[in-house]
């Protein structure tokens, strides 16, 4: 066997109270796309940060083509030939593409020459990009191209990609895959981190699976089923969400001709958005983040006021009503950002439960807080939604993403809403928690509530929703029944394909699999 | 009434020249704070750093008999106080707003302590620049070419900051740190180091601005002599939408109002002095309200990480 490009031997990293990586060993060969699989918190990020020189491992060593490799800082890693495309946190909105690329390089050429290089490389690899555009104005797919091109300009041997497809449309995913295969053809190696198993099976030839910081298996993902991979990752068998057929109900929430200006420079204005949700129905709203999702949720929750007749709940106009009025009438919302929007990070779970539950649960009497009842309500949410926490006095910040998400969604569901609107309900949540949240949403609809799920995760929407529509640049497409909807049609509804017609043909076949493996895909 | 006032006594050339002098201290403080905020740090201690610079500059100039050594001392004094802020906010994670306010209060008290015994003392004179024949050009000469060196230094600093932020690699890194510190950290930039350097620069500029007051503009030491100039400088940064040349424009606009106010009083405009003295501050408030409301806010383009504490994770 030839010498691997990068060998990792017995790597261990501990943080106070947590073992992030324990004795992890594996090797990445030359010209190989190597998958790193694991749930959130399995230690993938820590491992990758060690390779990229952002942290130092406590024990173990790395070998680069047989020579010891211990980068003390990212620029050393880059000098060796390692480049990384981050999941988030690495672009600067208020700067243009060329400046963003320059910031990722150790000795960038003058900006004008760099712009020319960017234009050249982006055409070579089929990733069109204008170097002079402001990054804040780019779509998620285009932003990722900026990152990839930033890496490619440094001619890396090993490209690390952390969850690259989580924000892409199906067409964009296919373009990305073509680029990655082309890079492999040039003899470069790619370390591909994901929890979307169908992608990994389509792209990678080796997979390393981590669970709770330990290596549990190395395998060829093309030879294993998605279900097997998921079970290796999670450690237990997963239950796909289940629900009985539904009966036609009365329209509970009606939105008609909703126009709303974005509150911030990089937000998206809503343009003539109309839809209706019936009792017992789940409406899925797909689309890449930044296309008006946050604004739509704000309009529905009452954080932003609209024309009074634009939003009606059971025939009652509510467009101008504030959040408390809407809550009292049964329209509840769970926003995307857990820390800071859905929950106050430094307040206890009891206090957080009180904040939205005060009215409907009668937690405030005569202007005074009934702490006993508030605490009781928080405890109920914790018990019923299996929130892993020592108790309701813990601050929201102390909970893991999945547990807090279960808490904030559970908090709304426990208030027996007539209509529930959730934005990205399983973003950054591990597979087991995601399954629990989806099941809870489906049970809620089953019991006669109307549910609106806004999500970027198409697999999720196709699994839970009865009807699907797409939000693109602030416009909402007409809803279509999920039954019988193909991934290709979904992709076209999402739009944002623009310069990607080429890929549309291939998109269908590669992504058709994704539909079949809904549960595993998220696992 | 107005009819009784003698507008002919107002000489526009003198007014324009005085405007540049009146604007220089706040321009210096504002351009320093602009760099600090571009790096994502909100230092509300400008007033405190200015007055510390004013007193250290004054004391050193008196002790050495050399105004330029005094100015250097003011730079060191302002930067020194700023480094306390840097230590507290960047390493001990103290709240930036509270620490900045504390810095102002501390600076006011500390300068009063240091300044005891300097009241009524005259500092060494700072000579004006000699531009030879340029100074004799009609109109332009008196306006542009008969000032003290610091007026020109302040203009050079504005130009240098503009060039630095726009064209240099270090400036790009500084903007990156201010725009998104998590991203800058992920790319391997030393967020804290950049910020500490920016804070020190801001303190140095504020100190120099203070020294301009005590050594050139007034020139004398009195307790609390900055009289809110530091706050105006802070407002100016927002007014300028974090752009150096706009800060210059804003500072001169403000200097113009101050000068006009003084001239109008001298010309016998019979409205209470207090209204005129309030005018610049009222204008600042109005501008801030207009700029931070609704639509205008979008074009403000404040640095993305402004005022947010940075915790290096992992």
Short mmCIF file of C-alpha atoms in Angstrom, two decimals, chain A residues 133-484:
data_model
loop_
_atom_site.label_atom_id
_atom_site.label_comp_id
_atom_site.label_asym_id
_atom_site.label_seq_id
_atom_site.Cartn_x
_atom_site.Cartn_y
_atom_site.Cartn_z
CA UNK A 133 -19.54 41.76 -5.79
CA UNK A 134 -20.21 42.35 -2.12
CA UNK A 135 -20.35 39.04 -0.26
CA UNK A 136 -23.38 40.17 1.74
CA UNK A 137 -25.40 40.20 -1.50
CA UNK A 138 -24.46 36.65 -2.56
CA UNK A 139 -26.60 33.53 -2.20
CA UNK A 140 -25.45 30.73 0.07
CA UNK A 141 -24.18 28.72 -2.89
CA UNK A 142 -22.21 31.65 -4.22
CA UNK A 143 -20.75 32.31 -0.80
CA UNK A 144 -19.51 28.77 -0.68
CA UNK A 145 -17.89 29.22 -4.06
CA UNK A 146 -15.97 32.14 -2.60
CA UNK A 147 -14.61 29.83 0.06
CA UNK A 148 -13.77 27.06 -2.36
CA UNK A 149 -12.00 29.40 -4.73
CA UNK A 150 -10.13 30.92 -1.83
CA UNK A 151 -8.83 27.44 -1.09
CA UNK A 152 -8.13 26.47 -4.70
CA UNK A 153 -5.99 29.55 -5.31
CA UNK A 154 -3.56 28.11 -2.78
CA UNK A 155 -3.23 24.91 -4.74
CA UNK A 156 -3.99 22.61 -1.80
CA UNK A 157 -3.25 18.89 -1.58
CA UNK A 158 -5.91 18.30 1.04
CA UNK A 159 -9.19 20.17 1.00
CA UNK A 160 -11.32 19.95 4.13
CA UNK A 161 -15.03 20.59 3.64
CA UNK A 162 -17.20 20.99 6.74
CA UNK A 163 -20.90 20.30 6.01
CA UNK A 164 -20.68 21.92 2.59
CA UNK A 165 -24.17 21.10 1.35
CA UNK A 166 -26.29 22.11 4.31
CA UNK A 167 -27.27 25.42 2.71
CA UNK A 168 -27.32 24.47 -0.96
CA UNK A 169 -30.15 23.79 -3.39
CA UNK A 170 -30.07 20.36 -5.09
CA UNK A 171 -28.70 21.88 -8.29
CA UNK A 172 -25.95 23.64 -6.40
CA UNK A 173 -25.08 20.38 -4.66
CA UNK A 174 -24.63 18.65 -8.00
CA UNK A 175 -22.35 21.42 -9.27
CA UNK A 176 -20.31 21.14 -6.10
CA UNK A 177 -19.96 17.39 -6.54
CA UNK A 178 -18.76 17.83 -10.10
CA UNK A 179 -16.13 20.26 -8.88
CA UNK A 180 -15.01 17.89 -6.14
CA UNK A 181 -14.72 14.98 -8.57
CA UNK A 182 -12.68 17.16 -10.87
CA UNK A 183 -10.36 18.00 -7.98
CA UNK A 184 -9.99 14.32 -7.17
CA UNK A 185 -9.12 13.75 -10.83
CA UNK A 186 -6.24 16.19 -10.38
CA UNK A 187 -4.85 14.01 -7.58
CA UNK A 188 -6.01 16.16 -4.69
CA UNK A 189 -7.56 14.64 -1.58
CA UNK A 190 -10.73 15.83 0.09
CA UNK A 191 -11.85 15.30 3.66
CA UNK A 192 -15.62 15.58 3.46
CA UNK A 193 -17.54 16.10 6.69
CA UNK A 194 -21.24 15.54 6.64
CA UNK A 195 -24.12 13.77 8.24
CA UNK A 196 -26.02 13.39 4.99
CA UNK A 197 -25.42 9.78 4.20
CA UNK A 198 -26.71 9.69 0.67
CA UNK A 199 -24.25 12.37 -0.33
CA UNK A 200 -21.42 10.46 1.18
CA UNK A 201 -22.44 7.28 -0.55
CA UNK A 202 -22.56 9.13 -3.87
CA UNK A 203 -19.23 10.86 -3.47
CA UNK A 204 -16.76 9.19 -1.11
CA UNK A 205 -14.76 5.99 -1.32
CA UNK A 206 -13.73 5.76 2.33
CA UNK A 207 -15.61 6.75 5.45
CA UNK A 208 -14.43 7.19 9.01
CA UNK A 209 -17.24 7.21 11.55
CA UNK A 210 -16.96 8.92 14.92
CA UNK A 211 -19.24 8.55 17.87
CA UNK A 212 -18.73 10.46 21.12
CA UNK A 213 -15.15 11.24 20.22
CA UNK A 214 -14.17 7.68 19.40
CA UNK A 215 -13.64 6.03 16.07
CA UNK A 216 -16.33 3.38 15.70
CA UNK A 217 -15.77 2.19 12.16
CA UNK A 218 -13.98 2.71 8.89
CA UNK A 219 -15.73 1.42 5.81
CA UNK A 220 -16.46 1.89 2.14
CA UNK A 221 -19.73 3.86 2.15
CA UNK A 222 -20.62 2.60 -1.32
CA UNK A 223 -20.76 -0.93 0.10
CA UNK A 224 -22.88 -0.07 3.15
CA UNK A 225 -26.50 0.94 3.24
CA UNK A 226 -27.50 4.34 4.53
CA UNK A 227 -29.32 2.62 7.38
CA UNK A 228 -26.20 0.76 8.48
CA UNK A 229 -24.13 3.92 8.38
CA UNK A 230 -26.75 5.78 10.40
CA UNK A 231 -26.83 3.08 13.01
CA UNK A 232 -23.05 3.05 13.30
CA UNK A 233 -23.17 6.79 13.78
CA UNK A 234 -25.99 6.95 16.30
CA UNK A 235 -25.42 3.61 17.98
CA UNK A 236 -29.09 2.65 17.94
CA UNK A 237 -31.70 1.98 15.34
CA UNK A 238 -33.70 5.01 14.28
CA UNK A 239 -37.44 5.31 14.09
CA UNK A 240 -38.68 7.05 10.96
CA UNK A 241 -41.45 9.56 11.73
CA UNK A 242 -44.88 8.09 11.43
CA UNK A 243 -48.30 9.51 11.03
CA UNK A 244 -51.69 8.40 9.98
CA UNK A 245 -53.52 9.95 7.05
CA UNK A 246 -55.25 13.21 7.71
CA UNK A 247 -58.71 14.58 7.20
CA UNK A 248 -59.43 17.86 5.41
CA UNK A 249 -59.90 20.59 7.98
CA UNK A 250 -61.00 24.20 8.01
CA UNK A 251 -58.50 26.87 7.03
CA UNK A 252 -56.95 28.20 10.23
CA UNK A 253 -54.22 30.54 9.05
CA UNK A 254 -54.59 32.57 5.90
CA UNK A 255 -51.91 34.87 4.55
CA UNK A 256 -52.85 37.03 1.61
CA UNK A 257 -50.75 39.52 -0.33
CA UNK A 258 -48.23 39.97 2.46
CA UNK A 259 -45.62 42.61 1.60
CA UNK A 260 -42.96 43.55 4.07
CA UNK A 261 -39.79 45.56 3.79
CA UNK A 262 -36.69 43.92 5.22
CA UNK A 263 -35.54 45.52 8.47
CA UNK A 264 -31.82 45.29 7.67
CA UNK A 265 -29.56 45.88 4.71
CA UNK A 266 -28.84 42.20 4.15
CA UNK A 267 -32.40 41.03 4.79
CA UNK A 268 -34.96 40.14 2.15
CA UNK A 269 -38.26 41.92 1.64
CA UNK A 270 -41.38 39.77 1.36
CA UNK A 271 -43.24 40.27 -1.89
CA UNK A 272 -46.89 39.36 -2.22
CA UNK A 273 -46.72 36.21 -0.10
CA UNK A 274 -49.97 34.23 0.07
CA UNK A 275 -50.80 30.83 1.52
CA UNK A 276 -53.37 29.06 3.67
CA UNK A 277 -52.99 26.25 6.18
CA UNK A 278 -55.79 23.94 7.21
CA UNK A 279 -56.39 22.27 10.53
CA UNK A 280 -54.47 19.02 10.65
CA UNK A 281 -52.08 20.03 7.92
CA UNK A 282 -48.34 20.63 7.83
CA UNK A 283 -47.22 23.16 5.24
CA UNK A 284 -43.51 22.98 4.44
CA UNK A 285 -41.78 26.13 3.25
CA UNK A 286 -38.42 25.36 1.70
CA UNK A 287 -35.67 27.59 0.46
CA UNK A 288 -32.13 28.54 1.19
CA UNK A 289 -31.78 30.73 4.27
CA UNK A 290 -31.74 34.44 3.60
CA UNK A 291 -34.59 34.34 1.11
CA UNK A 292 -37.08 35.89 3.51
CA UNK A 293 -37.51 33.09 6.08
CA UNK A 294 -36.70 35.27 9.07
CA UNK A 295 -38.92 38.06 7.79
CA UNK A 296 -41.81 35.66 7.22
CA UNK A 297 -41.53 34.31 10.73
CA UNK A 298 -41.34 37.85 12.12
CA UNK A 299 -44.48 38.80 10.20
CA UNK A 300 -46.35 35.76 11.50
CA UNK A 301 -45.18 36.09 15.09
CA UNK A 302 -46.04 39.79 15.25
CA UNK A 303 -42.48 41.04 15.66
CA UNK A 304 -43.00 42.97 12.44
CA UNK A 305 -46.40 44.46 11.66
CA UNK A 306 -48.07 44.05 8.31
CA UNK A 307 -51.32 45.21 6.67
CA UNK A 308 -54.06 44.09 9.02
CA UNK A 309 -55.90 41.95 6.47
CA UNK A 310 -52.73 40.26 5.23
CA UNK A 311 -52.79 37.70 8.03
CA UNK A 312 -56.00 36.15 9.32
CA UNK A 313 -56.40 33.51 11.99
CA UNK A 314 -59.72 31.69 11.72
CA UNK A 315 -61.11 34.65 9.79
CA UNK A 316 -59.86 37.24 12.22
CA UNK A 317 -57.42 39.83 10.81
CA UNK A 318 -54.20 39.92 12.82
CA UNK A 319 -51.64 41.67 10.59
CA UNK A 320 -51.26 44.57 12.96
CA UNK A 321 -51.65 42.66 16.22
CA UNK A 322 -48.70 42.25 18.54
CA UNK A 323 -47.19 38.90 19.60
CA UNK A 324 -49.21 38.66 22.81
CA UNK A 325 -52.56 39.12 21.07
CA UNK A 326 -51.60 36.44 18.55
CA UNK A 327 -50.47 34.08 21.27
CA UNK A 328 -53.71 34.58 23.16
CA UNK A 329 -55.62 33.58 20.03
CA UNK A 330 -53.49 30.50 19.46
CA UNK A 331 -50.88 31.54 16.85
CA UNK A 332 -47.51 30.50 18.30
CA UNK A 333 -44.06 30.69 16.76
CA UNK A 334 -40.62 29.21 17.35
CA UNK A 335 -37.91 31.23 15.62
CA UNK A 336 -34.71 29.83 14.15
CA UNK A 337 -32.04 31.20 16.40
CA UNK A 338 -32.21 29.32 19.67
CA UNK A 339 -29.84 31.46 21.68
CA UNK A 340 -30.94 35.05 21.66
CA UNK A 341 -34.21 34.83 19.78
CA UNK A 342 -36.15 31.76 20.86
CA UNK A 343 -34.53 31.74 24.28
CA UNK A 344 -32.65 34.22 26.45
CA UNK A 345 -29.25 32.54 26.88
CA UNK A 346 -28.52 33.66 30.43
CA UNK A 347 -31.95 33.09 31.90
CA UNK A 348 -33.11 29.84 33.45
CA UNK A 349 -35.40 27.42 31.68
CA UNK A 350 -38.20 28.41 34.04
CA UNK A 351 -37.81 32.04 33.02
CA UNK A 352 -37.62 31.08 29.39
CA UNK A 353 -40.76 28.98 29.71
CA UNK A 354 -42.49 31.92 31.31
CA UNK A 355 -41.64 34.26 28.48
CA UNK A 356 -43.92 32.75 25.89
CA UNK A 357 -46.13 30.68 28.17
CA UNK A 358 -47.20 33.43 30.56
CA UNK A 359 -50.59 34.03 28.97
CA UNK A 360 -51.83 30.72 27.76
CA UNK A 361 -50.59 28.82 30.78
CA UNK A 362 -51.75 31.47 33.27
CA UNK A 363 -48.31 31.90 34.79
CA UNK A 364 -48.90 35.54 35.69
CA UNK A 365 -51.58 36.57 38.19
CA UNK A 366 -52.50 40.18 38.77
CA UNK A 367 -49.21 41.34 37.35
CA UNK A 368 -47.15 39.02 39.52
CA UNK A 369 -45.32 35.95 38.35
CA UNK A 370 -46.56 32.66 39.76
CA UNK A 371 -43.15 31.01 40.08
CA UNK A 372 -44.52 27.69 41.27
CA UNK A 373 -46.64 27.29 38.17
CA UNK A 374 -43.92 28.64 35.89
CA UNK A 375 -41.50 26.09 37.24
CA UNK A 376 -44.12 23.39 36.92
CA UNK A 377 -44.68 24.32 33.28
CA UNK A 378 -40.94 24.22 32.54
CA UNK A 379 -40.71 20.81 34.23
CA UNK A 380 -43.58 19.50 32.13
CA UNK A 381 -41.82 20.59 28.93
CA UNK A 382 -38.58 18.99 30.10
CA UNK A 383 -40.30 15.72 30.96
CA UNK A 384 -42.55 15.41 27.95
CA UNK A 385 -39.84 16.34 25.39
CA UNK A 386 -37.01 14.47 27.07
CA UNK A 387 -34.82 17.55 27.50
CA UNK A 388 -31.57 16.34 29.04
CA UNK A 389 -30.82 18.83 31.78
CA UNK A 390 -30.35 18.73 35.56
CA UNK A 391 -33.50 20.83 36.06
CA UNK A 392 -35.45 23.97 35.17
CA UNK A 393 -33.04 26.26 37.03
CA UNK A 394 -30.26 25.68 34.52
CA UNK A 395 -29.61 28.58 32.12
CA UNK A 396 -30.59 28.11 28.49
CA UNK A 397 -26.98 28.62 27.39
CA UNK A 398 -25.88 25.52 29.28
CA UNK A 399 -28.02 23.19 27.16
CA UNK A 400 -26.71 21.53 24.01
CA UNK A 401 -28.25 22.71 20.74
CA UNK A 402 -30.52 19.70 20.40
CA UNK A 403 -31.78 19.84 23.96
CA UNK A 404 -32.50 23.53 23.85
CA UNK A 405 -34.28 23.11 20.55
CA UNK A 406 -36.45 20.40 22.06
CA UNK A 407 -37.20 22.78 24.90
CA UNK A 408 -38.16 25.81 22.78
CA UNK A 409 -40.31 23.78 20.41
CA UNK A 410 -41.80 21.79 23.27
CA UNK A 411 -42.61 25.01 25.09
CA UNK A 412 -44.84 26.09 22.20
CA UNK A 413 -46.38 22.68 21.57
CA UNK A 414 -47.30 22.32 25.25
CA UNK A 415 -49.39 25.48 24.95
CA UNK A 416 -51.76 23.65 22.58
CA UNK A 417 -51.46 26.09 19.64
CA UNK A 418 -54.14 26.41 16.97
CA UNK A 419 -51.37 27.31 14.53
CA UNK A 420 -47.66 26.70 15.11
CA UNK A 421 -44.96 28.24 12.93
CA UNK A 422 -41.42 26.90 13.29
CA UNK A 423 -38.28 28.07 11.48
CA UNK A 424 -35.44 25.55 10.95
CA UNK A 425 -36.72 23.25 13.72
CA UNK A 426 -33.83 20.79 13.49
CA UNK A 427 -30.93 23.04 12.45
CA UNK A 428 -27.77 21.81 14.13
CA UNK A 429 -29.66 19.18 16.10
CA UNK A 430 -28.53 15.58 16.35
CA UNK A 431 -30.45 12.81 14.63
CA UNK A 432 -32.30 11.48 17.64
CA UNK A 433 -33.49 14.91 18.76
CA UNK A 434 -34.42 15.81 15.19
CA UNK A 435 -36.57 12.70 14.92
CA UNK A 436 -38.27 13.52 18.23
CA UNK A 437 -39.00 17.10 17.14
CA UNK A 438 -40.43 15.98 13.80
CA UNK A 439 -42.60 13.41 15.48
CA UNK A 440 -43.90 16.04 17.90
CA UNK A 441 -44.80 18.38 15.02
CA UNK A 442 -46.64 15.57 13.24
CA UNK A 443 -48.52 14.62 16.38
CA UNK A 444 -49.54 18.21 16.81
CA UNK A 445 -51.02 18.32 13.31
CA UNK A 446 -52.64 14.98 13.93
CA UNK A 447 -54.48 16.54 16.84
CA UNK A 448 -56.02 19.21 14.66
CA UNK A 449 -53.55 22.09 14.72
CA UNK A 450 -52.16 23.72 11.60
CA UNK A 451 -48.37 23.66 11.38
CA UNK A 452 -46.03 25.70 9.19
CA UNK A 453 -42.49 24.34 8.99
CA UNK A 454 -39.90 26.65 7.44
CA UNK A 455 -36.72 24.72 6.73
CA UNK A 456 -33.68 24.50 4.50
CA UNK A 457 -33.61 20.76 4.89
CA UNK A 458 -35.59 19.40 1.96
CA UNK A 459 -35.48 15.85 3.22
CA UNK A 460 -37.09 17.02 6.41
CA UNK A 461 -39.84 18.92 4.62
CA UNK A 462 -40.62 16.07 2.30
CA UNK A 463 -40.81 13.74 5.28
CA UNK A 464 -43.16 15.76 7.46
CA UNK A 465 -45.10 18.13 5.23
CA UNK A 466 -48.38 17.55 3.40
CA UNK A 467 -47.86 20.41 1.01
CA UNK A 468 -44.66 22.11 -0.05
CA UNK A 469 -43.87 25.59 -1.32
CA UNK A 470 -40.60 27.41 -1.83
CA UNK A 471 -39.52 30.83 -0.66
CA UNK A 472 -37.14 32.45 -3.09
CA UNK A 473 -35.98 36.09 -2.93
CA UNK A 474 -38.99 36.95 -0.78
CA UNK A 475 -41.57 35.37 -3.09
CA UNK A 476 -43.49 32.24 -2.20
CA UNK A 477 -44.31 29.69 -4.88
CA UNK A 478 -47.73 28.09 -5.10
CA UNK A 479 -47.95 25.11 -2.72
CA UNK A 480 -47.96 21.60 -4.18
CA UNK A 481 -48.87 18.32 -2.57
CA UNK A 482 -45.75 16.54 -1.36
CA UNK A 483 -47.00 13.14 -2.48
CA UNK A 484 -45.61 12.56 -5.93
#
